[in-house]
mmCIF file of C-alpha atoms in Angstrom:
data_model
loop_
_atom_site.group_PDB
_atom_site.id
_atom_site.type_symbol
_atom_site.label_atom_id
_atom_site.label_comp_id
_atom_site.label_asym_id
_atom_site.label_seq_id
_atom_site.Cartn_x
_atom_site.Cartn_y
_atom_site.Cartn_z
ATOM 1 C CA UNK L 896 -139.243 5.896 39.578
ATOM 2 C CA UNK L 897 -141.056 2.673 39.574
ATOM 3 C CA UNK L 898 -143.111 3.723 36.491
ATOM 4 C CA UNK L 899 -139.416 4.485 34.694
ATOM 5 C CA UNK L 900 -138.338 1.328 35.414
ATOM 6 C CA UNK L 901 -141.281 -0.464 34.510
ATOM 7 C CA UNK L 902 -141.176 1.351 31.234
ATOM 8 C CA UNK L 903 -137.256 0.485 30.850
ATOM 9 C CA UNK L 904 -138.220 -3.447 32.041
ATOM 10 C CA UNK L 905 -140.791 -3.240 28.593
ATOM 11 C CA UNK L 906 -138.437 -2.115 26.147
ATOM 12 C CA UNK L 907 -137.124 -4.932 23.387
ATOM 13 C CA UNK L 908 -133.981 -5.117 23.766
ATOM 14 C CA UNK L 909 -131.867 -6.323 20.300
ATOM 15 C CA UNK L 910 -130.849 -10.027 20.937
ATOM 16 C CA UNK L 911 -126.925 -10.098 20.860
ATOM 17 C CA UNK L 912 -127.021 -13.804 21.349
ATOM 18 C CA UNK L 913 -130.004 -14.861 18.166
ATOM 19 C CA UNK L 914 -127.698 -17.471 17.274
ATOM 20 C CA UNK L 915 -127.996 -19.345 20.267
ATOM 21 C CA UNK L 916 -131.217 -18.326 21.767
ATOM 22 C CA UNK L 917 -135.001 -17.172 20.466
ATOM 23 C CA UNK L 918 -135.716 -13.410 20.714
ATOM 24 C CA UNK L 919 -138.316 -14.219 23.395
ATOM 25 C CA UNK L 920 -136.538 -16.020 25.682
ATOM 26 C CA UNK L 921 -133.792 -13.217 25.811
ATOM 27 C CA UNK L 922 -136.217 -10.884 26.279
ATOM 28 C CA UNK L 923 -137.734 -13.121 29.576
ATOM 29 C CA UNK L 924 -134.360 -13.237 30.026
ATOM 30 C CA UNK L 925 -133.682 -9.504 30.561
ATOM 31 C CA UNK L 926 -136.468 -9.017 32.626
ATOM 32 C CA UNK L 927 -136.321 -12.247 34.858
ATOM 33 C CA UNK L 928 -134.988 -11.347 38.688
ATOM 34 C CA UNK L 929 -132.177 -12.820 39.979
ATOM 35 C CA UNK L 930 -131.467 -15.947 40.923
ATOM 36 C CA UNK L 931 -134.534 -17.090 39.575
ATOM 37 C CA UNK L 932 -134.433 -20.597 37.950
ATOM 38 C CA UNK L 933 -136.169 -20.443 34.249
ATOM 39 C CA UNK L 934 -136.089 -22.768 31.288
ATOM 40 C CA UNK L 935 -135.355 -22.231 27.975
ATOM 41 C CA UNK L 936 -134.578 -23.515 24.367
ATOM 42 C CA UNK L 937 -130.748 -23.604 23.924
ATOM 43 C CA UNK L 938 -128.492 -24.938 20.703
ATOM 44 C CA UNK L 939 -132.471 -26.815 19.835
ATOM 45 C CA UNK L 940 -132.548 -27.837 23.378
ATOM 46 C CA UNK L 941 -134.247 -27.251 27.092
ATOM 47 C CA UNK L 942 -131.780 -25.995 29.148
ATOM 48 C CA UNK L 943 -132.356 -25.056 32.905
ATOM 49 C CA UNK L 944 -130.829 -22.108 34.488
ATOM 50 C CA UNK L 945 -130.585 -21.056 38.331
ATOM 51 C CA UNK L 946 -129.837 -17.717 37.504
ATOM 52 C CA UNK L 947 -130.507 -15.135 33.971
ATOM 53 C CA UNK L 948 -127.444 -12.885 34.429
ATOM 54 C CA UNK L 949 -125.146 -15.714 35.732
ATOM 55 C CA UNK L 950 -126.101 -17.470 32.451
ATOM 56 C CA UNK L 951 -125.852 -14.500 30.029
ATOM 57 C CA UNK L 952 -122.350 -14.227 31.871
ATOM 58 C CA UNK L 953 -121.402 -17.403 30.692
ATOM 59 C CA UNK L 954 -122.758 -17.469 27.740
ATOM 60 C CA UNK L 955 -121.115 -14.906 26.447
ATOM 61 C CA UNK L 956 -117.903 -15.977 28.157
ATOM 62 C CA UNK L 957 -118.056 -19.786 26.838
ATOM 63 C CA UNK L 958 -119.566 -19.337 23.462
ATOM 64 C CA UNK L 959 -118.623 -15.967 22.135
ATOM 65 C CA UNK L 960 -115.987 -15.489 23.576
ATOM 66 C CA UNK L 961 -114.720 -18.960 23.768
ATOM 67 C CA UNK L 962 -112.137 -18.779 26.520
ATOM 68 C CA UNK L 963 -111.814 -22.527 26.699
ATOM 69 C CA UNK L 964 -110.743 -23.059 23.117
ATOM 70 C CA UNK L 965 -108.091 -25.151 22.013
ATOM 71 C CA UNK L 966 -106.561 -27.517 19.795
ATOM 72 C CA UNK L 967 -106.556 -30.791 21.100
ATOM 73 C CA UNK L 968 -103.752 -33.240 21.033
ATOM 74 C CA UNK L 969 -106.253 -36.371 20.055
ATOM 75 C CA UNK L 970 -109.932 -36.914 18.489
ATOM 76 C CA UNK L 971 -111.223 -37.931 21.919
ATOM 77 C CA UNK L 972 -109.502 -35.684 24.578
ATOM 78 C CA UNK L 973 -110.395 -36.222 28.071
ATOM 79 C CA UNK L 974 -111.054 -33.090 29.853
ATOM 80 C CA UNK L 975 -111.563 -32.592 33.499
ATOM 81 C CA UNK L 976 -113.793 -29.878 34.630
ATOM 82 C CA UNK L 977 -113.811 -28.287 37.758
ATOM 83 C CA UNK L 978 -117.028 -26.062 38.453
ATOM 84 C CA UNK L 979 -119.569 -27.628 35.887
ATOM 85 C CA UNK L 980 -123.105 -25.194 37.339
ATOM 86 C CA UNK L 981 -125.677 -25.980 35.270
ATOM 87 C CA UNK L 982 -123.365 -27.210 31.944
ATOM 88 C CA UNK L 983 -122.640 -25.102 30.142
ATOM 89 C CA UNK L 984 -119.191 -25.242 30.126
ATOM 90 C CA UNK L 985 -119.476 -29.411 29.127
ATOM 91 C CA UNK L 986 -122.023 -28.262 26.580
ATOM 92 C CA UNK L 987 -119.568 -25.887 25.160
ATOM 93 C CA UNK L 988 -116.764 -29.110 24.938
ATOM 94 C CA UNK L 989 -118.841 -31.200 23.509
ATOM 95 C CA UNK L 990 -120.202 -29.440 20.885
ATOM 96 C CA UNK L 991 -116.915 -28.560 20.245
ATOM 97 C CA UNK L 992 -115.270 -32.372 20.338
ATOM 98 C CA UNK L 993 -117.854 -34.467 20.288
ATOM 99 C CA UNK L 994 -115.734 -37.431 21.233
ATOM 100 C CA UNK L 995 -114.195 -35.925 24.268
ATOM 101 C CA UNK L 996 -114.612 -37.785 27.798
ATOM 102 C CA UNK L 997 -115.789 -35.151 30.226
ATOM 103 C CA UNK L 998 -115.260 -35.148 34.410
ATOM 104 C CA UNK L 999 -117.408 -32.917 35.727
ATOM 105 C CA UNK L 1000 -117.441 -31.554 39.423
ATOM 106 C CA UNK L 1001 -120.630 -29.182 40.676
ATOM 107 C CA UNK L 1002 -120.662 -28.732 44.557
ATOM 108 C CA UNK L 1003 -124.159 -27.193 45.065
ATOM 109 C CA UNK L 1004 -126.995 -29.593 45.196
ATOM 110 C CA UNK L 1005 -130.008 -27.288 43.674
ATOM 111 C CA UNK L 1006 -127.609 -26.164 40.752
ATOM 112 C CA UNK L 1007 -126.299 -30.335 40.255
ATOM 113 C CA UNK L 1008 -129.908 -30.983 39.366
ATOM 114 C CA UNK L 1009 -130.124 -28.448 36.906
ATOM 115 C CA UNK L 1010 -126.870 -29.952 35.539
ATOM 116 C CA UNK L 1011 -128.012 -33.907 35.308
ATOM 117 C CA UNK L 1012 -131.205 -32.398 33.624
ATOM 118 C CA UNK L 1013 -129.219 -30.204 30.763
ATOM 119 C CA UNK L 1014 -126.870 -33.060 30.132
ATOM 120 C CA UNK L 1015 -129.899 -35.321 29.796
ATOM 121 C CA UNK L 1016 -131.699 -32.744 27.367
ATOM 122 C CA UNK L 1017 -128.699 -32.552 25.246
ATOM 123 C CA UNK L 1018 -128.271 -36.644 25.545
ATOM 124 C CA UNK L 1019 -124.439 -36.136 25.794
ATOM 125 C CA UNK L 1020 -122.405 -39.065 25.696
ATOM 126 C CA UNK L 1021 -118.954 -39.824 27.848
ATOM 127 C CA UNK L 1022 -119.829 -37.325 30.221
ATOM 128 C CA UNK L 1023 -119.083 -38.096 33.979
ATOM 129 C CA UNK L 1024 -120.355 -35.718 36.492
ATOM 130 C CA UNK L 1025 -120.190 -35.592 40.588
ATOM 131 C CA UNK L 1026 -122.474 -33.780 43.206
ATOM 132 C CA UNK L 1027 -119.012 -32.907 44.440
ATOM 133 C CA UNK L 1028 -116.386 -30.266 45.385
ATOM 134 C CA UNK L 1029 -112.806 -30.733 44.411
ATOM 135 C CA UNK L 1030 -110.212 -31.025 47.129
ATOM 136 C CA UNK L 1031 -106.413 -32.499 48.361
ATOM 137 C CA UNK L 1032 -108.685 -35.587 49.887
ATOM 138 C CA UNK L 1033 -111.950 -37.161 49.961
ATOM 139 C CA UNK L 1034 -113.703 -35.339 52.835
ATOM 140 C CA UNK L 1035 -116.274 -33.081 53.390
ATOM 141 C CA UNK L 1036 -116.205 -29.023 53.553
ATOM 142 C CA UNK L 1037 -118.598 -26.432 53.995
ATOM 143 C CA UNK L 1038 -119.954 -24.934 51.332
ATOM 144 C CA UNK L 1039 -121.449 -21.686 51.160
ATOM 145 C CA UNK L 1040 -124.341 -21.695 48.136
ATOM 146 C CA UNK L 1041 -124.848 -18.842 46.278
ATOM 147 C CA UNK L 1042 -127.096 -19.790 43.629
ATOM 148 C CA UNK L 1043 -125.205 -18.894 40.515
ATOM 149 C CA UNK L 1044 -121.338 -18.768 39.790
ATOM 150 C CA UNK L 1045 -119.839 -17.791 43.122
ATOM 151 C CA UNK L 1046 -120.650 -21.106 44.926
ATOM 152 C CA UNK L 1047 -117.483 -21.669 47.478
ATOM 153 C CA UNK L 1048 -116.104 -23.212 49.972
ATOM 154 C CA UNK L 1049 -113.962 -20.758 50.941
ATOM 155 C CA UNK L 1050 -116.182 -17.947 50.736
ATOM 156 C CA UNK L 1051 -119.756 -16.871 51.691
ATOM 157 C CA UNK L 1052 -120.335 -14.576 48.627
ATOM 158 C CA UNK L 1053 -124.014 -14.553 49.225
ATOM 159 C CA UNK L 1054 -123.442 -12.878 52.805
ATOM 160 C CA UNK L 1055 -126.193 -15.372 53.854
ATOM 161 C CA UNK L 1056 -127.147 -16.969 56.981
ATOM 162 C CA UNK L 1057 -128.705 -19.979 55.599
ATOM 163 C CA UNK L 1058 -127.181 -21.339 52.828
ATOM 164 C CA UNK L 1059 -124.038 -23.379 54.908
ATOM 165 C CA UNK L 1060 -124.250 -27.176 54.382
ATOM 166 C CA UNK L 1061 -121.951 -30.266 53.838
ATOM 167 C CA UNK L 1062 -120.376 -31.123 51.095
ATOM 168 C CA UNK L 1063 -118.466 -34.136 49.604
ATOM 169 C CA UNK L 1064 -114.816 -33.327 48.674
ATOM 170 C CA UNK L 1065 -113.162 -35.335 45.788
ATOM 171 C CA UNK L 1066 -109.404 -35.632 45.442
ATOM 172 C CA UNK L 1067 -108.278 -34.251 42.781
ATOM 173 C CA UNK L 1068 -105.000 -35.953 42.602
ATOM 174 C CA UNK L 1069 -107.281 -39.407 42.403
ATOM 175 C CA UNK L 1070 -108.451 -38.377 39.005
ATOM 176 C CA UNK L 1071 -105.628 -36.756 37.564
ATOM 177 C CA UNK L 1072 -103.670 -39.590 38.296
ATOM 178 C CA UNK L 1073 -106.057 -42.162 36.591
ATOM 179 C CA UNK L 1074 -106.533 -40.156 33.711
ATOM 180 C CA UNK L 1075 -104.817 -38.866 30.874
ATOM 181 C CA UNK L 1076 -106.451 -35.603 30.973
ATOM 182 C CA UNK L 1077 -105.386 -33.236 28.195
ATOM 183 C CA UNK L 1078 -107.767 -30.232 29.464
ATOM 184 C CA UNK L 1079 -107.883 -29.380 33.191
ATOM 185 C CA UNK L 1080 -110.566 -26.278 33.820
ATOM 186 C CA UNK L 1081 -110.320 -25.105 37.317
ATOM 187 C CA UNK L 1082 -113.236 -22.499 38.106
ATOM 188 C CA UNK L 1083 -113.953 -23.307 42.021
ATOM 189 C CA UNK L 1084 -114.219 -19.825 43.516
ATOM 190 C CA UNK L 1085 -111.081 -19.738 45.703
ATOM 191 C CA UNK L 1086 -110.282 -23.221 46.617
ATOM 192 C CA UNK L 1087 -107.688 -23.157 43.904
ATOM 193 C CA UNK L 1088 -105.365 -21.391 45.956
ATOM 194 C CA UNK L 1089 -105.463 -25.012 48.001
ATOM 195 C CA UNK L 1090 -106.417 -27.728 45.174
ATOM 196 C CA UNK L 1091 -103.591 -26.618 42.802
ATOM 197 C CA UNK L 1092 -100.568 -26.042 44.830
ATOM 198 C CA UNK L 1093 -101.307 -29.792 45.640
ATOM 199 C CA UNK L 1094 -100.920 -31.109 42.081
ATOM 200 C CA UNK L 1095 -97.796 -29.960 42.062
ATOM 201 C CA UNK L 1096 -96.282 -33.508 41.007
ATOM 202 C CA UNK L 1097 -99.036 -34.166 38.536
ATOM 203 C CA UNK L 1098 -99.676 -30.562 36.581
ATOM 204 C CA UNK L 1099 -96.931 -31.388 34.448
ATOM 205 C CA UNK L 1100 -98.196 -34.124 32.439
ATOM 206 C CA UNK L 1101 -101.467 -31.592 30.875
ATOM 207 C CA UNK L 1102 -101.165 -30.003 28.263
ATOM 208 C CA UNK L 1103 -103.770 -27.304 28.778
ATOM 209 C CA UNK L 1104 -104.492 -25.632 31.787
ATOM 210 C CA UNK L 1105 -107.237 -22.990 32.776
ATOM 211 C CA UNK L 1106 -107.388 -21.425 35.988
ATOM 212 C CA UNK L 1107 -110.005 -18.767 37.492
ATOM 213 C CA UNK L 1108 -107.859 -17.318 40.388
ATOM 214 C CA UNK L 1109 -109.395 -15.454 43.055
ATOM 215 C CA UNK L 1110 -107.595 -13.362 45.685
ATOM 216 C CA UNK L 1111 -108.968 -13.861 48.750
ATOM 217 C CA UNK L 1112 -109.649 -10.459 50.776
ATOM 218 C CA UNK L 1113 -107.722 -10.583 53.749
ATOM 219 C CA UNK L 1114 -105.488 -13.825 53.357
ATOM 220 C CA UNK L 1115 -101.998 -13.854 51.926
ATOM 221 C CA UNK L 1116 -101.517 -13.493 48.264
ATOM 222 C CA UNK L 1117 -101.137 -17.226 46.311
ATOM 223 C CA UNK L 1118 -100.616 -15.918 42.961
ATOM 224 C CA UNK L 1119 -97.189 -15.869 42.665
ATOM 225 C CA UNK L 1120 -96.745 -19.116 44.125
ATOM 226 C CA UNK L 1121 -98.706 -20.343 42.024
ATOM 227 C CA UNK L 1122 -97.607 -18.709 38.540
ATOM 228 C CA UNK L 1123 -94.112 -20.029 39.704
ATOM 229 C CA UNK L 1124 -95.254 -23.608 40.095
ATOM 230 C CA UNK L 1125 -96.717 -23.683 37.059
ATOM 231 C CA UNK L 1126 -93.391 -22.154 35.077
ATOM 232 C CA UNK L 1127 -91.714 -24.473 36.838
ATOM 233 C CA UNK L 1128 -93.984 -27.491 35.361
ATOM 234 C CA UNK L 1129 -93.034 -25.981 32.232
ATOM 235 C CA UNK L 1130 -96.138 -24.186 31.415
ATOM 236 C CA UNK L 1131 -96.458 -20.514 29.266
ATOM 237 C CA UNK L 1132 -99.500 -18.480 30.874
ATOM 238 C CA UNK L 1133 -101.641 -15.860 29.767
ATOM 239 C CA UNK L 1134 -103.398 -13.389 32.224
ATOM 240 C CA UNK L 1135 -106.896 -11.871 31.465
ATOM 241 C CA UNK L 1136 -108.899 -10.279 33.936
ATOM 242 C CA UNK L 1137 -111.571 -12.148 34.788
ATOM 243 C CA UNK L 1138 -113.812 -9.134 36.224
ATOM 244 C CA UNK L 1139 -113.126 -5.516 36.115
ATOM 245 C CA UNK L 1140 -112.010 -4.930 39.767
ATOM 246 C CA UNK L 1141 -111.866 -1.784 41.429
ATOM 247 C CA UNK L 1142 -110.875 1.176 39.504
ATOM 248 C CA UNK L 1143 -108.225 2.754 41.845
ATOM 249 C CA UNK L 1144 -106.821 -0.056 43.909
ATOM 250 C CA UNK L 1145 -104.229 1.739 45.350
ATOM 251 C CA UNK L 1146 -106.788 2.927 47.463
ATOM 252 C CA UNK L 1147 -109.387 0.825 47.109
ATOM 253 C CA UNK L 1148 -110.268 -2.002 47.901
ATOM 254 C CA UNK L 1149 -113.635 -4.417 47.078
ATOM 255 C CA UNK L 1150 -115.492 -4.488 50.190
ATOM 256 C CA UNK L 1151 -117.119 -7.899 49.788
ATOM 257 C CA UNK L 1152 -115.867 -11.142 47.147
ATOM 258 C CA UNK L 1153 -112.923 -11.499 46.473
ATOM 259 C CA UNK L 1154 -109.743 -8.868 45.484
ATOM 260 C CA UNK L 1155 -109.324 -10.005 42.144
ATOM 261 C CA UNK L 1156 -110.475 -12.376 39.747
ATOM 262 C CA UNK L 1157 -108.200 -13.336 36.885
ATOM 263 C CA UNK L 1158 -108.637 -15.635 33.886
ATOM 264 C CA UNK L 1159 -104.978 -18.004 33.361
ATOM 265 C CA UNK L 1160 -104.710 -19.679 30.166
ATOM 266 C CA UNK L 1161 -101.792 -22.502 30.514
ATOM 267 C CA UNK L 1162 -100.209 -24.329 28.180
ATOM 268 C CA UNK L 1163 -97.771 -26.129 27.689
ATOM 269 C CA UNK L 1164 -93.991 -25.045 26.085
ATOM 270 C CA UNK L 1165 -92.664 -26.555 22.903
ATOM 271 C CA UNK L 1166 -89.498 -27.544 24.691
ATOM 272 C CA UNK L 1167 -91.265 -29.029 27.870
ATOM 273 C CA UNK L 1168 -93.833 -31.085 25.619
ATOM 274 C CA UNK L 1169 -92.074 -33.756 25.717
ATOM 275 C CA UNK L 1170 -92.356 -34.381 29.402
ATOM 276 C CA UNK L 1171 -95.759 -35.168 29.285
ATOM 277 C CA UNK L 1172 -96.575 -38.214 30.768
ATOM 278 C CA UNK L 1173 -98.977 -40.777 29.628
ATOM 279 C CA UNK L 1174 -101.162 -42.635 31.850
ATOM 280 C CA UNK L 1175 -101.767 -46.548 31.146
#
């Protein structure tokens, strides 16, 4: 069995992703373990990663499939973005509008670094990032590290028994509220079921909106809440699963994570545009 695998671990692989990354470093790529942190040559660039599948992941969910495109009101949109990891997501914006003023937010401290040293590779400009969660106050929470995506303080996906600490808590409304923000990306691993019900005053006046919900296993369902809150701002949403789930879950359930995990593309309806409001 080990020889098999071994063998398997060998094989080239074709490089799905050549337009983004040199056949060799997807092939390292393939065969580097988990949560291992690597470096490699991205867009012309060094980019740091914390994790090879986590970044494949989001890779192909940022760049080929481009969930957070869209047309932006203005040449230099401000975009707020909740759950930075190591960038790629602000990488993604900027190449895409290079004017765009970027907030980022990236709770875990070993995965921040790796952040500050991609956006320094890539020398991007208007970018604004915090070693921070997002919250409904400046505090701190505990935050459970995972070492790729599913950092949260609401959940300790790693099952770990070492990898609690402090965190500093931003509040969201704070930002919002001083910014015109045209983009709000909220990918925070369950504390959206918190964070957005509290922006219920201030949702309205984005124009774009996307949302990674989790269900939380064991806690009551937000979803509906929080689809009606957003209608009610007078958004239009889209639902994509975000992962596959379980295949039979009227009897079955995950037995670790989270229930679901669903992609929500907001925007905006033509006849609620113009309630936008514009921040001085």
């Amino acid at each position: 069995m080990n020889l098999f695998k071994r063998k398997k671990r060998e094989e080239k692989v074709e490089n799905p992703y050549s337009k983004f990354l040199s056949d060799e470093d997807y092939q390292q790529l393939i065969k580097t373990d988990r949560f291992t942190v690597g470096k490699l040559k991205f867009l012309g660039n060094n980019l740091e990663y914390s994790d090879a599948p986590g970044f494949l992941h989001s890779l192909q969910e940022l760049f080929i499939d481009e969930v957070y495109s869209f047309i932006p009101e203005t040449e230099n949109p401000i975009i707020v973005d909740c759950g930075s990891n190591i960038g790629l997501s602000i990488i993604y914006f900027k190449q895409r509008f290079p004017n765009a003023k970027i907030i980022g937010f990236e709770p875990d401290a070993a995965i921040y670094k790796l952040l500050e040293n991609n956006l320094k590779s890539f020398n991007l400009m208007d970018v604004q990032i915090h070693n921070a969660a997002v919250w409904t106050e400046d505090t701190e929470l505990d935050f459970y590290a995972e070492g790729s995506l599913a950092g949260s303080t609401e959940i300790n996906y790693a099952n770990a028994s070492d990898n609690k600490y402090k965190v500093a808590a931003i509040d969201l409304k704070k930002i919002l509220s001083s910014n015109q923000v045209e983009f709000l990306k909220m990918d925070i691993e369950g504390a959206e079921n918190t964070v957005l019900p509290d922006l219920a005053n201030l949702i309205d006046s984005i124009p774009y909106v996307f949302l990674e919900y989790h269900g939380m296993l064991g806690k009551p369902q937000q979803l509906g809440a929080m689809l009606n809150m957003l209608s009610s701002a007078g958004f239009r949403y889209n639902i994509q699963a975000a992962t596959e789930g379980v295949k039979h879950p009227f009897y079955e359930v995950p037995k670790h994570g989270f229930e679901n995990q669903l992609n929500i593309f907001c925007k905006k309806s033509d006849e609620h545009s113009g309630s936008i409001r514009h921040v001085n």
